[in-house]
Amino acid sequence: MPKVFNFLFLTLIYTSLSAQNPYPQDYFQSPMDIPIILSGSFAELRSNHFHSGIDIKTKGKEGVKVNASADGYVSRIKISHFGYGKALYITHPNGYTTVYAHLQKFGPKIEGFIKKLQYDKESFEVETFPKNTELLVDQGELVGYSGNTGGSGGPHLHFEIRDNQERPINPMLFGVKAKDSKRPRITNVYAYPRDDQALINGKNEVQQLRLIPAANGVYQTEKITAYGEIGFGIVSYDQQDLAPNKNGLSHIKTRFNGTDKLEVDFKRFSFSETKHLNRFIDYAVYKDKNRRIQKLFLEKNNPLSLITNLDNNGYCKIEDSTFSVYKILVKDFDDNTASVRIPIHGLNGEMLPKAKENNTAKHTISESATTYLQGQNSTVTFYPNTVYEDTNISFKYSADTLFLDVDRVPMQKNFSISYNLDAYQDKDIDHLYIARLYGYYKKPSYIGATRKGNELSARTKTLGSFVLASDTEAPKIKPVNFQNKKWLSNYRYLKLKISDKESGISNYRATVNGKWILMEYDYKTGMLVHDFNDEVINETTNNLKVIVTDNVGNSSTFDAVFYRK
């Protein structure tokens, strides 16, 4: 049967069967021929998002073969400096799509296809959506080599399975398994008052509870006293047998006096909701202590589909002279479990403390309306639904510096910072950008520079200190493995290093004898690399020109001559 007809025929079959078996167990094979050892699990907590796949270890090296997990066609190829780096998407007859990210390079036929596109567009960064008959692949066919491209923190393969609505699903539900006989660990437990009418151990504030470990993954806390509605949060992780990495959980369930209160099922989510991770965790504690507390109660405007089976949004109502028990059960994918029991003694609420007066000048950011904060020559604009609820923040300014509280408040979307440039001379305006000040030395970090007339603006989701900064220094370009007028006949690669210490690299362009050449850029190392095996350089004498531009338009040009036989 011809491959194209076979693919369409199988599509019809698996579409009819999908309702019966949403997660087929024998359809997808492992994308690699090495044992599956994970450095990252599905839906584990990452910065500003849930992890959308599994990260498969590659023994700390690049270049390990990556195979198609099932028959299908290449439906998308994307190459970017950041994010997934070199990423491949294969759509299968059963409606699912597998994703292979941070690749070093693609398999031969896909590499040839994408290289042609890069040269046609004269760009390293490209994205394309091939037709369903253009790049067909068989199960087990070589489609790439593992790497460390994009935002990867080390060599590995990021592997995903998505449904026909582009929602990532835990690949382990399809039979792609990692050995795991260890129980999850619970390291911290917290109790939260829902409002100012609740007490925990005599205080109307978050309390960390002392954990008492017992055998077989069972924990208990010391008895707490409480009144009113309270919720709980945990810090917990899982480890597989063959790796020390602290990975995410698969399932959390809570009960109060025998009644189910809440479940968190980490099997599937949509990309539109992943940003709400910052509402799920205690964002302030994360920013202060780098500790992700998972809040086991649902707050206002948290739309996460991972959280289900809610009773009173997960909160427990504690009344006078009652004894209650709250339980948390956590599981990994292989049903290894750990649990914690929290005994609660209800007290009278008559001793509630008076609400604390806050004498610090604050500005209220509205959840539902646009809020403006005005500086000397600047405006900060919070649009509706930027914050999850009406929020008070501190705000002050000094000349071109804005002090917009500290980064302890999660945002649903970007707010805008804009500066009026009327006070600046024309010769200076082109070098201006907006930066966030970070670290002990308040180093400026570029967040944007969109100019309309005499107004410069940028968007960000992070509170903190911001400044109108100037960048007058051009990027630096340095050859790495050659010098001017050198013979490079025996070289496979041409390498340069580029850097910009102010606003950062925006773009670059390299030509040889006036003809564009592909140079791959790794922002983590600052390396620009051309592969002579592209066979676009065939002259003996070659004039190389590289132009690098930063984010405010300063540019540098590097010229050199090299020879090849």
Coordinates of C-alpha atoms in Angstrom, one line a residue:
M1 CA 0.0 0.0 0.0
P2 CA 1.5 3.4 -0.9
K3 CA 2.7 5.4 2.1
V4 CA 0.4 8.4 1.4
F5 CA -2.7 6.2 1.0
N6 CA -1.7 4.1 4.0
F7 CA -1.4 7.3 6.2
L8 CA -4.8 8.6 5.2
F9 CA -6.4 5.1 5.7
L10 CA -4.9 4.8 9.2
T11 CA -6.1 8.3 10.0
L12 CA -9.7 7.2 9.4
I13 CA -9.3 4.1 11.5
Y14 CA -7.7 5.8 14.5
T15 CA -10.2 8.7 14.4
S16 CA -13.0 6.2 14.9
L17 CA -11.2 4.4 17.7
S18 CA -10.0 7.4 19.6
A19 CA -13.2 7.7 21.7
Q20 CA -12.8 4.1 22.9
N21 CA -9.1 4.4 23.8
P22 CA -7.9 8.0 24.4
Y23 CA -4.4 6.9 25.5
P24 CA -3.2 3.9 23.3
Q25 CA -0.5 1.9 25.1
D26 CA 1.4 0.3 22.3
Y27 CA 1.2 3.0 19.6
F28 CA 4.1 5.2 20.5
Q29 CA 7.6 3.8 21.1
S30 CA 10.4 5.5 23.0
P31 CA 12.0 8.3 20.8
M32 CA 15.5 7.1 21.8
D33 CA 17.3 3.7 21.9
I34 CA 18.8 4.4 25.3
P35 CA 17.1 3.8 28.7
I36 CA 14.5 6.4 29.6
I37 CA 16.0 8.3 32.6
L38 CA 14.3 11.7 33.3
S39 CA 15.8 15.0 34.2
G40 CA 12.3 16.5 34.1
S41 CA 8.8 15.1 34.4
F42 CA 5.5 16.1 32.8
A43 CA 3.8 19.2 34.3
E44 CA 6.4 19.8 37.0
L45 CA 6.7 23.3 38.2
R46 CA 9.0 25.5 36.2
S47 CA 9.5 29.3 36.1
N48 CA 6.2 30.8 34.9
H49 CA 4.9 27.6 33.4
F50 CA 4.2 23.9 33.8
H51 CA 6.7 21.6 32.0
S52 CA 4.9 20.4 28.8
G53 CA 6.8 17.2 28.2
I54 CA 9.4 14.9 29.7
D55 CA 13.2 15.6 29.6
I56 CA 15.2 12.5 28.7
K57 CA 18.8 12.4 29.9
T58 CA 21.4 11.8 27.2
K59 CA 24.4 11.0 29.5
G60 CA 25.5 14.6 29.4
K61 CA 26.3 14.6 25.7
E62 CA 24.8 15.8 22.4
G63 CA 24.3 13.9 19.2
V64 CA 22.3 10.9 20.5
K65 CA 20.0 9.5 17.8
V66 CA 16.3 10.6 18.1
N67 CA 13.7 8.4 16.3
A68 CA 10.1 9.0 15.2
S69 CA 7.9 7.6 17.9
A70 CA 5.3 6.4 15.4
D71 CA 4.5 6.7 11.7
G72 CA 3.4 10.1 10.6
Y73 CA 4.4 13.3 8.8
V74 CA 6.5 16.3 9.8
S75 CA 3.9 19.0 10.4
R76 CA 6.1 21.7 11.8
I77 CA 9.7 22.6 12.1
K78 CA 10.8 25.6 14.1
I79 CA 14.3 26.9 14.8
S80 CA 14.7 29.7 17.3
H81 CA 17.5 31.2 19.4
F82 CA 15.5 30.7 22.6
G83 CA 12.7 28.4 23.8
Y84 CA 12.8 25.0 22.1
G85 CA 15.8 25.8 19.9
K86 CA 15.6 23.3 17.0
A87 CA 12.2 21.6 17.3
L88 CA 10.4 19.0 15.2
Y89 CA 6.7 18.2 15.2
I90 CA 5.3 14.9 13.8
T91 CA 1.6 14.4 13.4
H92 CA 0.3 10.8 13.5
P93 CA -2.7 9.1 12.0
N94 CA -4.3 8.7 15.4
G95 CA -4.6 12.5 15.8
Y96 CA -1.7 13.0 18.2
T97 CA 1.4 15.0 17.6
T98 CA 4.9 14.3 19.0
V99 CA 7.4 17.0 19.7
Y100 CA 11.2 16.7 19.8
A101 CA 13.0 19.8 21.1
H102 CA 16.5 21.2 21.8
L103 CA 17.8 19.1 18.9
Q104 CA 21.4 19.5 17.8
K105 CA 20.3 18.9 14.2
F106 CA 17.7 17.0 12.2
G107 CA 17.9 13.7 10.4
P108 CA 19.4 13.9 6.8
K109 CA 16.2 14.4 4.7
I110 CA 14.7 16.9 7.2
E111 CA 18.0 18.7 7.6
G112 CA 18.3 19.1 3.9
F113 CA 14.7 20.4 3.7
I114 CA 15.2 23.0 6.5
K115 CA 18.7 24.1 5.3
K116 CA 17.2 25.0 1.9
L117 CA 14.5 27.1 3.6
Q118 CA 17.1 28.9 5.7
Y119 CA 19.2 29.8 2.7
D120 CA 16.0 30.8 0.7
K121 CA 15.0 33.1 3.6
E122 CA 18.5 34.1 4.6
S123 CA 17.7 33.4 8.2
F124 CA 18.8 31.0 10.9
E125 CA 15.5 31.4 12.7
V126 CA 12.7 29.9 10.6
E127 CA 9.4 28.2 11.1
T128 CA 7.5 26.1 8.5
F129 CA 4.5 23.8 8.2
P130 CA 5.2 21.1 5.6
K131 CA 2.3 19.5 3.7
N132 CA 1.1 16.1 5.0
T133 CA 2.7 14.4 2.0
E134 CA 6.0 16.3 2.0
L135 CA 8.0 14.7 4.8
L136 CA 6.6 11.3 5.7
V137 CA 8.4 9.3 8.4
D138 CA 8.2 5.7 9.6
Q139 CA 8.2 4.6 13.2
G140 CA 11.8 4.3 14.4
E141 CA 13.1 6.4 11.6
L142 CA 16.0 8.7 12.4
V143 CA 14.6 12.3 12.6
G144 CA 17.2 14.1 14.6
Y145 CA 20.0 14.2 17.1
S146 CA 19.7 15.3 20.7
G147 CA 21.3 18.6 21.6
N148 CA 21.3 21.7 23.9
T149 CA 19.8 24.3 21.6
G150 CA 17.4 27.1 22.7
G151 CA 16.7 27.6 26.3
S152 CA 18.0 24.2 27.3
G153 CA 20.1 24.1 30.5
G154 CA 22.1 21.0 29.4
P155 CA 22.1 18.2 26.8
H156 CA 18.8 16.3 26.7
L157 CA 15.8 15.5 24.6
H158 CA 12.5 17.3 25.4
F159 CA 9.7 15.0 24.3
E160 CA 6.0 15.8 24.1
I161 CA 2.8 14.2 23.0
R162 CA -0.1 16.6 22.2
D163 CA -3.7 15.9 21.3
N164 CA -5.5 17.4 18.3
Q165 CA -6.3 20.5 20.4
E166 CA -2.6 21.1 20.9
R167 CA -2.8 20.2 24.6
P168 CA 0.3 18.4 26.0
I169 CA -0.4 15.1 27.7
N170 CA 1.9 13.1 29.9
P171 CA 3.8 10.8 27.5
M172 CA 3.9 8.1 30.3
L173 CA 0.1 7.7 29.8
F174 CA 1.0 6.2 26.4
G175 CA 3.5 3.7 27.8
V176 CA 6.7 5.7 27.6
K177 CA 8.0 4.8 31.0
A178 CA 10.9 5.6 33.4
K179 CA 11.8 3.2 36.2
D180 CA 10.4 4.5 39.5
S181 CA 10.0 2.6 42.7
K182 CA 10.6 5.6 45.1
R183 CA 8.0 7.3 47.1
P184 CA 7.5 11.1 46.6
R185 CA 9.0 13.3 49.4
I186 CA 7.0 15.9 51.3
T187 CA 9.4 18.5 52.7
N188 CA 7.2 21.4 53.9
V189 CA 3.6 22.0 54.9
Y190 CA 1.9 25.4 55.4
A191 CA -1.5 26.5 56.7
Y192 CA -3.2 29.6 55.2
P193 CA -6.0 31.7 56.7
R194 CA -8.6 32.4 54.0
D195 CA -9.4 35.9 55.3
D196 CA -9.0 38.2 58.3
Q197 CA -11.6 36.2 60.2
A198 CA -9.4 33.1 60.4
L199 CA -6.8 32.1 63.0
I200 CA -4.0 29.5 62.9
N201 CA -2.1 28.9 66.1
G202 CA -3.5 32.2 67.4
K203 CA -2.3 34.2 64.4
N204 CA -4.0 35.6 61.3
E205 CA -1.1 34.8 59.0
V206 CA 0.5 31.9 57.1
Q207 CA 2.1 29.3 59.4
Q208 CA 4.7 26.7 58.5
L209 CA 3.9 23.4 60.3
R210 CA 6.5 21.1 61.8
L211 CA 6.6 17.8 59.9
I212 CA 7.1 14.5 61.8
P213 CA 8.1 11.7 59.4
A214 CA 7.1 8.1 60.0
A215 CA 7.8 5.0 58.0
N216 CA 6.7 4.3 54.4
G217 CA 6.2 7.8 53.3
V218 CA 3.7 8.7 56.1
Y219 CA 4.1 12.1 57.8
Q220 CA 2.2 14.0 60.5
T221 CA 2.4 17.5 61.7
E222 CA 2.1 18.7 65.3
K223 CA -1.5 19.5 66.2
I224 CA -2.6 23.0 65.3
T225 CA -5.3 25.2 66.7
A226 CA -7.5 27.1 64.3
Y227 CA -10.7 29.0 63.7
G228 CA -12.5 30.0 60.5
E229 CA -11.7 28.9 57.0
I230 CA -8.2 27.8 56.3
G231 CA -6.3 26.1 53.5
F232 CA -3.0 24.3 53.2
G233 CA 0.0 24.1 50.9
I234 CA 2.9 21.7 50.4
V235 CA 6.4 21.5 49.0
S236 CA 6.8 18.0 47.5
Y237 CA 8.8 16.3 44.8
D238 CA 9.5 12.9 43.3
Q239 CA 12.6 11.1 42.2
Q240 CA 13.0 8.2 39.8
D241 CA 15.3 5.2 40.5
L242 CA 18.2 6.1 38.2
A243 CA 18.4 9.9 38.6
P244 CA 18.8 12.4 41.5
N245 CA 16.6 15.1 39.9
K246 CA 13.8 16.4 42.0
N247 CA 10.9 16.0 39.6
G248 CA 7.2 16.8 39.8
L249 CA 4.2 14.9 41.1
S250 CA 1.5 13.1 39.2
H251 CA -1.4 13.6 41.5
I252 CA -2.4 15.3 44.7
K253 CA -5.6 14.6 46.7
T254 CA -6.8 16.2 50.0
R255 CA -9.5 15.1 52.5
F256 CA -11.0 16.9 55.5
N257 CA -12.8 14.7 58.1
G258 CA -13.3 12.0 55.4
T259 CA -14.7 14.4 52.7
D260 CA -12.7 15.0 49.5
K261 CA -11.7 18.7 49.2
L262 CA -9.6 19.0 46.1
E263 CA -7.6 17.0 43.5
V264 CA -4.7 18.1 41.3
D265 CA -4.2 15.8 38.3
F266 CA -1.1 16.6 36.3
K267 CA -1.9 14.5 33.3
R268 CA -2.9 17.3 30.8
F269 CA -3.1 21.0 30.4
S270 CA -3.4 23.7 27.7
F271 CA -0.7 26.2 26.8
S272 CA -3.2 29.1 27.4
E273 CA -3.4 28.2 31.1
T274 CA 0.2 27.3 31.9
K275 CA 1.0 30.9 32.9
H276 CA -1.4 30.5 35.9
L277 CA 1.2 28.3 37.6
N278 CA 2.1 31.5 39.4
R279 CA -1.4 31.6 40.9
F280 CA -1.1 27.9 41.9
I281 CA 2.1 28.4 43.9
D282 CA 2.8 30.9 46.6
Y283 CA 4.5 33.3 44.3
A284 CA 5.9 35.6 47.0
V285 CA 7.6 32.7 48.8
Y286 CA 9.0 31.5 45.5
K287 CA 10.6 34.9 44.8
D288 CA 11.8 35.4 48.3
K289 CA 13.1 31.8 49.1
N290 CA 13.1 30.0 45.7
R291 CA 10.6 27.5 47.2
R292 CA 7.5 26.5 45.3
I293 CA 4.6 25.9 47.7
Q294 CA 1.6 24.3 45.9
K295 CA -1.5 25.9 47.3
L296 CA -4.2 23.2 47.9
F297 CA -7.1 25.7 47.6
L298 CA -8.4 27.6 44.7
E299 CA -8.2 31.4 44.8
K300 CA -10.1 33.9 42.7
N301 CA -9.4 33.9 38.9
N302 CA -7.4 30.7 38.9
P303 CA -8.7 28.8 35.8
L304 CA -6.3 25.8 36.0
S305 CA -8.0 22.7 34.6
L306 CA -5.5 20.6 36.6
I307 CA -7.5 21.4 39.8
T308 CA -10.7 19.4 40.1
N309 CA -13.3 17.9 42.5
L310 CA -13.5 21.0 44.6
D311 CA -15.4 21.3 47.8
N312 CA -15.5 24.9 49.2
N313 CA -12.6 25.6 46.8
G314 CA -10.4 23.3 49.0
Y315 CA -10.8 25.4 52.2
C316 CA -11.7 23.8 55.5
K317 CA -14.1 25.4 57.9
I318 CA -12.9 25.1 61.5
E319 CA -15.4 25.7 64.3
D320 CA -15.1 26.0 68.1
S321 CA -14.4 22.9 70.2
T322 CA -14.1 20.5 67.3
F323 CA -11.4 18.1 66.5
S324 CA -10.7 17.6 62.8
V325 CA -8.2 15.9 60.6
Y326 CA -6.9 17.1 57.2
K327 CA -5.0 14.7 55.0
I328 CA -2.8 15.2 51.9
L329 CA -2.0 12.3 49.6
V330 CA 0.6 12.7 46.9
K331 CA 1.5 10.2 44.1
D332 CA 4.0 9.8 41.3
F333 CA 3.0 8.2 38.0
D334 CA 3.8 4.7 39.2
D335 CA 1.4 5.1 42.2
N336 CA 4.2 5.4 44.8
T337 CA 2.6 7.4 47.5
A338 CA 3.3 9.7 50.4
S339 CA 0.8 11.3 52.8
V340 CA 0.6 13.8 55.6
R341 CA -2.0 14.0 58.4
I342 CA -2.7 17.3 60.1
P343 CA -4.7 17.2 63.4
I344 CA -6.7 20.4 64.0
H345 CA -8.3 21.6 67.2
G346 CA -11.0 24.2 66.8
L347 CA -10.9 27.3 69.1
N348 CA -13.2 30.2 69.8
G349 CA -12.9 33.0 67.3
E350 CA -13.6 35.8 69.8
M351 CA -9.9 36.4 70.2
L352 CA -9.4 37.4 66.6
P353 CA -6.8 40.2 66.4
K354 CA -7.7 43.6 65.0
A355 CA -6.7 44.1 61.4
K356 CA -3.2 45.5 61.1
E357 CA -3.0 49.1 59.9
N358 CA -0.7 49.6 56.9
N359 CA 0.8 53.0 57.1
T360 CA 2.9 52.5 53.9
A361 CA 1.6 54.5 51.0
K362 CA 0.1 52.1 48.5
H363 CA -1.5 52.3 45.1
T364 CA -4.4 50.0 44.3
I365 CA -4.1 48.1 41.0
S366 CA -7.6 47.2 39.9
E367 CA -8.4 43.7 38.6
S368 CA -11.2 44.8 36.4
A369 CA -10.3 48.4 35.2
T370 CA -7.3 50.1 33.7
T371 CA -5.0 51.6 36.3
Y372 CA -2.4 54.4 35.6
L373 CA 0.6 55.3 37.7
Q374 CA 2.2 58.6 36.8
G375 CA 5.9 59.4 37.2
Q376 CA 7.8 62.6 36.4
N377 CA 8.0 61.7 32.7
S378 CA 6.7 58.2 32.7
T379 CA 3.4 56.2 32.9
V380 CA 2.8 52.7 34.1
T381 CA -0.4 51.2 32.7
F382 CA -2.1 48.1 34.2
Y383 CA -4.8 46.8 31.9
P384 CA -7.9 44.9 33.1
N385 CA -7.1 41.4 34.2
T386 CA -3.4 42.1 34.7
V387 CA -3.6 41.2 38.4
Y388 CA -5.7 38.3 39.7
E389 CA -7.4 40.5 42.3
D390 CA -7.3 44.2 43.4
T391 CA -3.7 44.6 44.7
N392 CA -2.0 47.3 46.6
I393 CA 1.6 48.0 45.6
S394 CA 4.1 50.7 46.5
F395 CA 5.2 53.1 43.8
K396 CA 7.6 56.0 43.6
Y397 CA 9.9 57.6 41.1
S398 CA 13.1 59.6 40.8
A399 CA 13.9 61.2 37.5
D400 CA 14.1 58.3 35.0
T401 CA 13.9 55.5 37.6
L402 CA 10.7 53.9 38.6
F403 CA 10.4 51.9 41.9
L404 CA 7.4 49.6 41.2
D405 CA 7.3 47.6 44.4
V406 CA 9.2 44.2 44.4
D407 CA 8.5 41.1 42.3
R408 CA 6.2 39.3 44.7
V409 CA 2.9 39.7 42.9
P410 CA 1.9 37.2 40.1
M411 CA 0.6 38.8 36.9
Q412 CA -1.8 37.3 34.4
K413 CA -0.5 39.4 31.6
N414 CA 1.9 42.2 30.7
F415 CA 1.6 45.8 32.0
S416 CA 3.1 48.7 30.1
I417 CA 5.9 51.2 31.0
S418 CA 6.3 54.3 28.8
Y419 CA 8.6 57.3 28.9
N420 CA 8.1 60.7 27.3
L421 CA 11.4 61.7 25.6
D422 CA 10.7 65.4 25.0
A423 CA 13.6 66.4 27.4
Y424 CA 16.1 64.4 25.4
Q425 CA 18.1 65.7 22.4
D426 CA 17.6 64.0 19.1
K427 CA 21.1 62.6 19.0
D428 CA 20.5 60.7 22.2
I429 CA 17.0 59.3 21.7
D430 CA 18.1 56.5 19.3
H431 CA 20.2 55.0 22.1
L432 CA 17.5 54.8 24.7
Y433 CA 15.8 51.6 26.0
I434 CA 13.8 50.5 29.0
A435 CA 15.6 48.2 31.5
R436 CA 14.7 46.4 34.7
L437 CA 17.3 46.8 37.5
Y438 CA 18.3 43.5 39.0
G439 CA 20.8 42.0 41.5
Y440 CA 22.8 43.6 44.2
Y441 CA 24.4 46.1 41.9
K442 CA 21.1 47.0 40.1
K443 CA 22.4 46.0 36.7
P444 CA 20.1 47.1 33.9
S445 CA 18.5 44.3 31.8
Y446 CA 16.8 45.2 28.5
I447 CA 13.0 44.7 28.5
G448 CA 12.1 46.6 25.4
A449 CA 12.2 49.7 23.2
T450 CA 9.2 50.4 21.0
R451 CA 9.1 54.0 19.9
K452 CA 6.2 56.1 18.6
G453 CA 7.1 59.7 18.1
N454 CA 8.7 60.9 21.3
E455 CA 7.3 58.0 23.4
L456 CA 9.3 54.9 24.3
S457 CA 7.5 51.9 25.7
A458 CA 8.0 48.3 26.8
R459 CA 5.9 45.6 28.3
T460 CA 6.7 43.2 31.2
K461 CA 4.9 40.9 33.7
T462 CA 7.4 41.6 36.5
L463 CA 7.3 44.2 39.2
G464 CA 10.6 45.8 40.4
S465 CA 12.7 48.8 39.6
F466 CA 13.0 50.2 36.1
V467 CA 15.1 52.8 34.4
L468 CA 15.3 54.6 31.1
A469 CA 18.8 53.5 30.0
S470 CA 21.2 54.5 27.2
D471 CA 23.3 52.2 25.1
T472 CA 26.0 53.8 23.0
E473 CA 28.4 50.9 22.8
A474 CA 28.4 48.7 19.7
P475 CA 28.5 44.8 19.9
K476 CA 31.8 43.0 20.0
I477 CA 32.8 40.4 17.4
K478 CA 35.8 38.1 17.9
P479 CA 37.1 35.2 15.7
V480 CA 37.5 32.0 17.6
N481 CA 39.2 29.4 15.5
F482 CA 40.9 31.5 12.7
Q483 CA 42.8 34.7 12.0
N484 CA 42.7 37.0 9.0
K485 CA 44.3 35.6 5.8
K486 CA 44.4 32.1 7.2
W487 CA 44.0 28.8 5.2
L488 CA 40.9 26.9 6.4
S489 CA 40.9 24.0 4.0
N490 CA 41.0 21.4 6.8
Y491 CA 38.4 23.1 9.0
R492 CA 34.8 21.9 9.3
Y493 CA 33.5 25.0 11.0
L494 CA 34.0 28.8 11.0
K495 CA 33.5 30.2 14.5
L496 CA 33.1 33.7 15.9
K497 CA 31.9 35.0 19.3
I498 CA 29.6 37.9 19.6
S499 CA 28.5 39.9 22.7
D500 CA 26.8 43.1 23.8
K501 CA 27.0 44.1 27.4
E502 CA 24.2 46.7 27.4
S503 CA 20.9 46.2 25.5
G504 CA 21.9 42.8 24.0
I505 CA 22.1 41.2 20.5
S506 CA 19.2 41.9 18.2
N507 CA 20.3 40.4 14.9
Y508 CA 23.3 39.5 12.8
R509 CA 24.2 38.8 9.1
A510 CA 27.1 37.0 7.6
T511 CA 28.2 37.0 4.0
V512 CA 31.2 35.5 2.1
N513 CA 32.1 37.2 -1.2
G514 CA 28.7 39.1 -0.9
K515 CA 26.7 35.9 -0.6
W516 CA 24.7 35.2 2.6
I517 CA 25.9 32.2 4.6
L518 CA 24.1 30.4 7.4
M519 CA 25.6 30.9 10.8
E520 CA 24.0 29.2 13.8
Y521 CA 23.8 31.3 16.9
D522 CA 23.8 30.0 20.5
Y523 CA 22.9 32.9 22.8
K524 CA 24.1 30.9 25.9
T525 CA 27.7 30.9 24.6
G526 CA 27.6 33.8 22.2
M527 CA 28.9 31.5 19.4
L528 CA 28.2 32.0 15.7
V529 CA 29.1 28.9 13.7
H530 CA 29.1 28.2 10.0
D531 CA 29.4 24.6 8.7
F532 CA 31.5 24.4 5.6
N533 CA 29.7 21.2 4.7
D534 CA 26.8 23.4 3.6
E535 CA 29.0 23.7 0.4
V536 CA 28.1 27.3 -0.4
I537 CA 31.7 28.5 -0.1
N538 CA 33.6 27.3 -3.1
E539 CA 36.2 30.0 -3.9
T540 CA 39.8 29.9 -2.9
T541 CA 39.9 33.5 -1.7
N542 CA 37.0 34.4 0.5
N543 CA 36.0 37.8 1.9
L544 CA 34.0 37.3 5.1
K545 CA 31.8 40.1 6.5
V546 CA 29.7 39.8 9.7
I547 CA 27.4 42.6 10.8
V548 CA 26.0 42.4 14.4
T549 CA 23.3 44.8 15.7
D550 CA 22.1 45.4 19.2
N551 CA 18.6 46.1 20.4
V552 CA 18.9 49.9 20.0
G553 CA 20.5 49.8 16.6
N554 CA 24.3 50.1 17.4
S555 CA 26.1 47.8 15.0
S556 CA 29.6 46.4 14.4
T557 CA 31.2 45.0 11.3
F558 CA 33.9 42.4 11.2
D559 CA 35.9 41.8 8.0
A560 CA 38.4 39.1 7.3
V561 CA 39.9 37.1 4.4
F562 CA 40.4 33.3 4.5
Y563 CA 41.4 30.8 2.0
R564 CA 40.2 27.3 1.1
K565 CA 41.1 24.7 -1.6

